[in-house]
Coordinates of N, CA and C in Angstrom, one line a residue:
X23 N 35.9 3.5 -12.0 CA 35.0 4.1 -11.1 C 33.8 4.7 -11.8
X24 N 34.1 5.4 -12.9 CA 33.1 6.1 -13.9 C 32.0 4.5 -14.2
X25 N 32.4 3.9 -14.7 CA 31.5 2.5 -15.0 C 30.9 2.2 -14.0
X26 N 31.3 1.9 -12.6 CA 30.2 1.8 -11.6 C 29.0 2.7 -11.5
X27 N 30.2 3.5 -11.4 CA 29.2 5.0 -10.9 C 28.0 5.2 -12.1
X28 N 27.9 4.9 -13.2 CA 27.1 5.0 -14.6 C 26.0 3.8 -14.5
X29 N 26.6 2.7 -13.9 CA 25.7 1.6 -13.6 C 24.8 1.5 -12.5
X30 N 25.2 2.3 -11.5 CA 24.7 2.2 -10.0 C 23.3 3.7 -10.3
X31 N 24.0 4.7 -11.4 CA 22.7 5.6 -11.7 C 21.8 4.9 -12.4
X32 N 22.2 4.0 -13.3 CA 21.1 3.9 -14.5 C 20.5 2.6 -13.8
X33 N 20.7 2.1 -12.9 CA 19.8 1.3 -12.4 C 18.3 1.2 -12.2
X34 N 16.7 0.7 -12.3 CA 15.7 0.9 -12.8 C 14.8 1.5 -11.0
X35 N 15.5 1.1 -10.6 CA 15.3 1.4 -9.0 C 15.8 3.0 -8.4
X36 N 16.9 3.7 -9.1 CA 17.2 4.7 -8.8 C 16.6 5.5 -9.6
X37 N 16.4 5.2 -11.0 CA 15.7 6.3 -11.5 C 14.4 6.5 -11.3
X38 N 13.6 5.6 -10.7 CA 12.1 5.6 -9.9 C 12.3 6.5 -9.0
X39 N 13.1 5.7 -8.3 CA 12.9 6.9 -7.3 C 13.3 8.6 -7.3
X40 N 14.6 8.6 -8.4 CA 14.6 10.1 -8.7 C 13.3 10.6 -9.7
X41 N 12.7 9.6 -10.1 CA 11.6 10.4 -10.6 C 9.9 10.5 -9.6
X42 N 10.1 9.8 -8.7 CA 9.1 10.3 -7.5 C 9.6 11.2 -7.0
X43 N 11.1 11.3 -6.9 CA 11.0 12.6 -6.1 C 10.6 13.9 -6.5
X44 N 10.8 14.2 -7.7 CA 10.7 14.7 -8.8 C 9.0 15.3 -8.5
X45 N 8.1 14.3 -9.1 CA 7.1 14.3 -9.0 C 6.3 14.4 -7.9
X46 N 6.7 13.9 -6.6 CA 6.2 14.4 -5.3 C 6.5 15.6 -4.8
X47 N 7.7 16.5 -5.4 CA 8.3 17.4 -4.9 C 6.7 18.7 -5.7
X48 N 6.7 18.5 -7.0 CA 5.7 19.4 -7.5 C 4.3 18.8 -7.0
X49 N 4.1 18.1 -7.0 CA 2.5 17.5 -6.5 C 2.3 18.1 -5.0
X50 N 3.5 18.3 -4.2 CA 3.6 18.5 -3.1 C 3.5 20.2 -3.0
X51 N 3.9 20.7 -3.9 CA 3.9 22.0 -4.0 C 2.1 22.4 -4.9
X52 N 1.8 21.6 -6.1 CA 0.1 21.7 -5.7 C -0.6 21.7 -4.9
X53 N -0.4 20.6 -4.1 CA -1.3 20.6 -2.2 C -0.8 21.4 -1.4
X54 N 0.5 21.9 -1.3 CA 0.4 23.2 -0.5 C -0.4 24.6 -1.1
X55 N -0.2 24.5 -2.2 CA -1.5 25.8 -3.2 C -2.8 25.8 -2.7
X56 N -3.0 24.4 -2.5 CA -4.5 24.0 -2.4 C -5.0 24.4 -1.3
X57 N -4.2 24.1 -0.3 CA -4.4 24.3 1.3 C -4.4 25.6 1.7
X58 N -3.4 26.5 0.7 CA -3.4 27.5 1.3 C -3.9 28.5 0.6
X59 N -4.6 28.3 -0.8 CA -5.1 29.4 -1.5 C -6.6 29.0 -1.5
X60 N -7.1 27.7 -1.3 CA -8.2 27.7 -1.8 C -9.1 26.7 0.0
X61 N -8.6 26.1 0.6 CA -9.5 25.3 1.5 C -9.2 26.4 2.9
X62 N -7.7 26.9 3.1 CA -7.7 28.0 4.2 C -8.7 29.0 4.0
X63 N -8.6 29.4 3.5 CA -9.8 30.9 3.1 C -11.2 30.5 3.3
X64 N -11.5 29.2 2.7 CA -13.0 28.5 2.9 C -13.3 28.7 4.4
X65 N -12.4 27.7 5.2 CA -12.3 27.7 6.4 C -12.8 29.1 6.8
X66 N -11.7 29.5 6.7 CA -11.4 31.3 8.0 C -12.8 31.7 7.7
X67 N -13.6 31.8 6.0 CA -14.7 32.4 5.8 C -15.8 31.6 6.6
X68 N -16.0 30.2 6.8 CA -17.2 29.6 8.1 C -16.8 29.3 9.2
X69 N -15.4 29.8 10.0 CA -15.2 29.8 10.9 C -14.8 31.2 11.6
X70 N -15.7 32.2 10.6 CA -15.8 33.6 11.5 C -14.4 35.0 11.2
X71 N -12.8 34.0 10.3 CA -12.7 35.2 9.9 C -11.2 34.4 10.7
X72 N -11.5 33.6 11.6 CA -10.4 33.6 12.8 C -9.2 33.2 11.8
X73 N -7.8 33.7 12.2 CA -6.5 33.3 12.1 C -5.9 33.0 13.0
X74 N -5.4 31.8 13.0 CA -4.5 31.0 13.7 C -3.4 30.9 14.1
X75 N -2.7 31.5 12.9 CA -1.2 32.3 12.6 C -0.9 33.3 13.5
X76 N -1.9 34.4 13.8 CA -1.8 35.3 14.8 C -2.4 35.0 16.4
X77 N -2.5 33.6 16.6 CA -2.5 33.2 18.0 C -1.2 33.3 18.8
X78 N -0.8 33.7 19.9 CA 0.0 33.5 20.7 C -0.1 34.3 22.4
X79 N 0.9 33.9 23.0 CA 1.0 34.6 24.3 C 2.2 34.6 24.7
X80 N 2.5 35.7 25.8 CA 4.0 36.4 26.3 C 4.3 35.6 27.4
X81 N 5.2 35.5 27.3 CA 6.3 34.9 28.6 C 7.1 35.8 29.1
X82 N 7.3 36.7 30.2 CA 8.1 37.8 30.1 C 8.6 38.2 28.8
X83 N 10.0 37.8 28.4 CA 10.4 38.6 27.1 C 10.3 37.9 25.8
X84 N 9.4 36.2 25.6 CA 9.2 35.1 25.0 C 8.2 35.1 24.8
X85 N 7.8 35.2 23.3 CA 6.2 35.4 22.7 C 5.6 33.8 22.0
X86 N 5.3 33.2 22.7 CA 5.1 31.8 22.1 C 4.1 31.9 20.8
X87 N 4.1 31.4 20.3 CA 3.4 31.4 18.6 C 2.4 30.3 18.5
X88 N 1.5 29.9 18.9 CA 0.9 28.4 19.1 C -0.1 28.4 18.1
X89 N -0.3 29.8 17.5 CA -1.3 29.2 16.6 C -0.3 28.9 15.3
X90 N 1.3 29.8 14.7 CA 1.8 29.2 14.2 C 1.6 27.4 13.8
X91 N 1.7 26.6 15.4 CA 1.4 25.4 15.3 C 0.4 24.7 14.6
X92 N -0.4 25.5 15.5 CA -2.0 24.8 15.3 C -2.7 24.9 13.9
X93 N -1.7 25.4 13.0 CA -2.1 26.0 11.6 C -1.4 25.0 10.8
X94 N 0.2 24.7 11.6 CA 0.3 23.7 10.5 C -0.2 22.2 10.9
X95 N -0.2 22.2 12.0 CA -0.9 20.6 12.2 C -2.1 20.7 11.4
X96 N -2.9 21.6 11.6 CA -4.0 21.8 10.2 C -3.6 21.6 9.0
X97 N -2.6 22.0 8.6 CA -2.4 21.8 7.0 C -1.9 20.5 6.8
X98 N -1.1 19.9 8.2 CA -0.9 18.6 7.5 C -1.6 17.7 7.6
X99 N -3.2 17.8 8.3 CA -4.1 17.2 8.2 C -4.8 17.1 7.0
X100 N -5.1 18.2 6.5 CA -5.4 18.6 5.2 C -4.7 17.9 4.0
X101 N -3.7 18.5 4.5 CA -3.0 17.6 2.2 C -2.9 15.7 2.9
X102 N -2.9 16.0 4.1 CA -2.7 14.4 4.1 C -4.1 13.4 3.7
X103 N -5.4 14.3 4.5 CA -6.6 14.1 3.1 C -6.7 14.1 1.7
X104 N -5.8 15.2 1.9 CA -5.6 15.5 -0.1 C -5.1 14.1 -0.6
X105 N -4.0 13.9 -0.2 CA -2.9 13.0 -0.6 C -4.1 11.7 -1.0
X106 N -4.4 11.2 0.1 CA -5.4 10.2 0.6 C -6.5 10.1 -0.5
X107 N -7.5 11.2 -0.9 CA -8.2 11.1 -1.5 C -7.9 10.8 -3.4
X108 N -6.6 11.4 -3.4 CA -5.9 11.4 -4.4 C -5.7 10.0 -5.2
X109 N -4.6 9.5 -4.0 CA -4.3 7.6 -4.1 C -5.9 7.0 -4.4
X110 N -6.7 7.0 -3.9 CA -8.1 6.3 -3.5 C -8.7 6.8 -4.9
X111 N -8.5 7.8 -5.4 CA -9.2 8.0 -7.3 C -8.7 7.6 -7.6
X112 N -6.9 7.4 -7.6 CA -6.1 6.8 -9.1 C -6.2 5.5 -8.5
X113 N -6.5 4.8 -7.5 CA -6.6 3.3 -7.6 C -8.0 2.8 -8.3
X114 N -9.2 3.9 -8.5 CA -10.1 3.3 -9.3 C -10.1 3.6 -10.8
X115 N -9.7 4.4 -11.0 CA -9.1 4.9 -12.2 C -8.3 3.3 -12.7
X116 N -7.2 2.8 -12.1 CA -6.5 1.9 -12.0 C -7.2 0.7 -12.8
X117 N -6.6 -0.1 -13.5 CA -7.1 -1.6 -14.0 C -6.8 -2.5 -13.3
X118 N -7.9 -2.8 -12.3 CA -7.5 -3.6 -11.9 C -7.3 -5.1 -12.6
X119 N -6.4 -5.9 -11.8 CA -5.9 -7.4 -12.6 C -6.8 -8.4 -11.7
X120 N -7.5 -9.0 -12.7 CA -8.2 -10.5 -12.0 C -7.4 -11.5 -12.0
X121 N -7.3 -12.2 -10.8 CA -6.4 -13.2 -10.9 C -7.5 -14.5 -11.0
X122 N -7.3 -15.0 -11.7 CA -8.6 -16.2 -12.0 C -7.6 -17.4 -11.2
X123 N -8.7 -18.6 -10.5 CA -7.7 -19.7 -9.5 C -8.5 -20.3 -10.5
X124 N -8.1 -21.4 -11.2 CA -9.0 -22.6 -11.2 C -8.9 -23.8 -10.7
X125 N -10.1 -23.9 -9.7 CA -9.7 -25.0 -9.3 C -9.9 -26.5 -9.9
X126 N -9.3 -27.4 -10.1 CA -9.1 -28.4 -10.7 C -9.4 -29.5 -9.9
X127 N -10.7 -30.5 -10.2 CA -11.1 -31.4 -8.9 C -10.4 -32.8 -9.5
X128 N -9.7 -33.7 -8.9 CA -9.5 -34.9 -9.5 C -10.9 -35.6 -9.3
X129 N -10.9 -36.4 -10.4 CA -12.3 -37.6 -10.2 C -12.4 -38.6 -10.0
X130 N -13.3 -39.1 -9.2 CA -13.5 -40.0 -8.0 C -12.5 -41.3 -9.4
X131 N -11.7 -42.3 -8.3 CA -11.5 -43.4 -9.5 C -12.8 -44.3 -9.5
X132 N -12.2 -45.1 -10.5 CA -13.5 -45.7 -11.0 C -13.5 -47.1 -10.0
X133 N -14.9 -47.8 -9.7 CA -14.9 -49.0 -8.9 C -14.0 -49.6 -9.3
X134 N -13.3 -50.0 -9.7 CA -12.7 -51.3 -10.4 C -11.4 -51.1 -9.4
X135 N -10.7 -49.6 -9.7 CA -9.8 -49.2 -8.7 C -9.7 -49.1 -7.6
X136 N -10.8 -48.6 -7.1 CA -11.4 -48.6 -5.7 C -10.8 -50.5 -5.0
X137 N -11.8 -51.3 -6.1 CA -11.8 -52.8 -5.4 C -9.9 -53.1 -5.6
X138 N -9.5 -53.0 -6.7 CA -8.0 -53.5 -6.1 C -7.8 -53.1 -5.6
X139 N -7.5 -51.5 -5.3 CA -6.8 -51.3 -4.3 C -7.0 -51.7 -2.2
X140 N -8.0 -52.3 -2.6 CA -8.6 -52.6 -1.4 C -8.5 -54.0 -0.8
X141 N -8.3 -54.8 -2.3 CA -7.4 -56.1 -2.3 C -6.2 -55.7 -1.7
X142 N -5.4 -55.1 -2.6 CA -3.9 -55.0 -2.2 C -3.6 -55.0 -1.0
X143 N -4.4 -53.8 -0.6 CA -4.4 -53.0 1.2 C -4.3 -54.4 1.8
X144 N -5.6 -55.6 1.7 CA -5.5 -56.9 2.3 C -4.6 -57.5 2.3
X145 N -3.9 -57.8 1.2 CA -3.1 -59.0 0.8 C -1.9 -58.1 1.4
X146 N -1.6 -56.7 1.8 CA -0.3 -56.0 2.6 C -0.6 -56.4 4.0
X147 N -1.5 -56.2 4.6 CA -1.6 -57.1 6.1 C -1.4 -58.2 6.3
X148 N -2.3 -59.1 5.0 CA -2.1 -60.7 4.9 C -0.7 -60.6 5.5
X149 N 0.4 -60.5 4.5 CA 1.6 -60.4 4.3 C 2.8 -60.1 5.3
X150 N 2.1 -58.9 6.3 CA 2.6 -59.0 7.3 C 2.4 -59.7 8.4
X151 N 1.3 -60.4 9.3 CA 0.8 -61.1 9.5 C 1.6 -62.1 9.7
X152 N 2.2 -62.6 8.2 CA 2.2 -63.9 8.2 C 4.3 -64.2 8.7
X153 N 4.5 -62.7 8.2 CA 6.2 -62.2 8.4 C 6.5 -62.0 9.9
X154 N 5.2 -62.0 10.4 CA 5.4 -61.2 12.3 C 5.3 -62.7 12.6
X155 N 4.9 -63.3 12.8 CA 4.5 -64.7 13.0 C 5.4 -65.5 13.3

């Protein structure tokens, strides 16, 4: 069971993915930094100061929180630009691979080919022609 279980980890597909996780988990924790130390504040500062967090209203004895919401649907608009703009630099960063097609023309055959085979074609109807008959 130890041998599977050693094989099934060291597989080249599992350790990808334990290392995106890895690395999404902290990249994920820089774009929450980002959003919340440095683009929130931008905001609140040209949008007057407003907080969103402290939106809400009473329901008899139920205080709804709606800007709680509306704050993070903001944020996840946000890093999901982040994310977005992120991918779209490292793909030009990226090398890209030329795939070259070459196309390869065959060339015309020569008369001489052309004329037998144009015989043959005849002398195959001749042939039948003469077997239908």
């Amino acid at each position: 069971m130890w041998k599977e279980f050693k094989s099934f980890a060291m597989k080249g597909n599992v350790l990808d993915l334990a290392v995106a996780v890895v690395i999404g988990a902290a990249f994920g924790k820089i774009v929450t930094s980002l959003v919340a130390d440095i683009i929130m504040p931008l905001i609140g500062l040209i949008s007057g100061g407003v907080d969103l967090k402290g939106l809400s209203f009473g329901i008899g004895d139920a205080n709804v929180k709606y800007g709680l919401f509306l704050q993070t649907v903001l944020d996840f608009f946000i890093i999901s630009f982040s994310i977005f703009m992120v991918v779209k630099l490292s793909s030009r960063f990226r090398r890209k691979e030329t795939v070259k097609v070459e196309v390869v023309e065959t060339p015309a055959p020569a008369p001489e080919v052309v004329l037998l085979t144009e015989i043959r074609d005849l002398l195959r109807t001749d042939k039948q022609r003469e077997s239908g008959m």
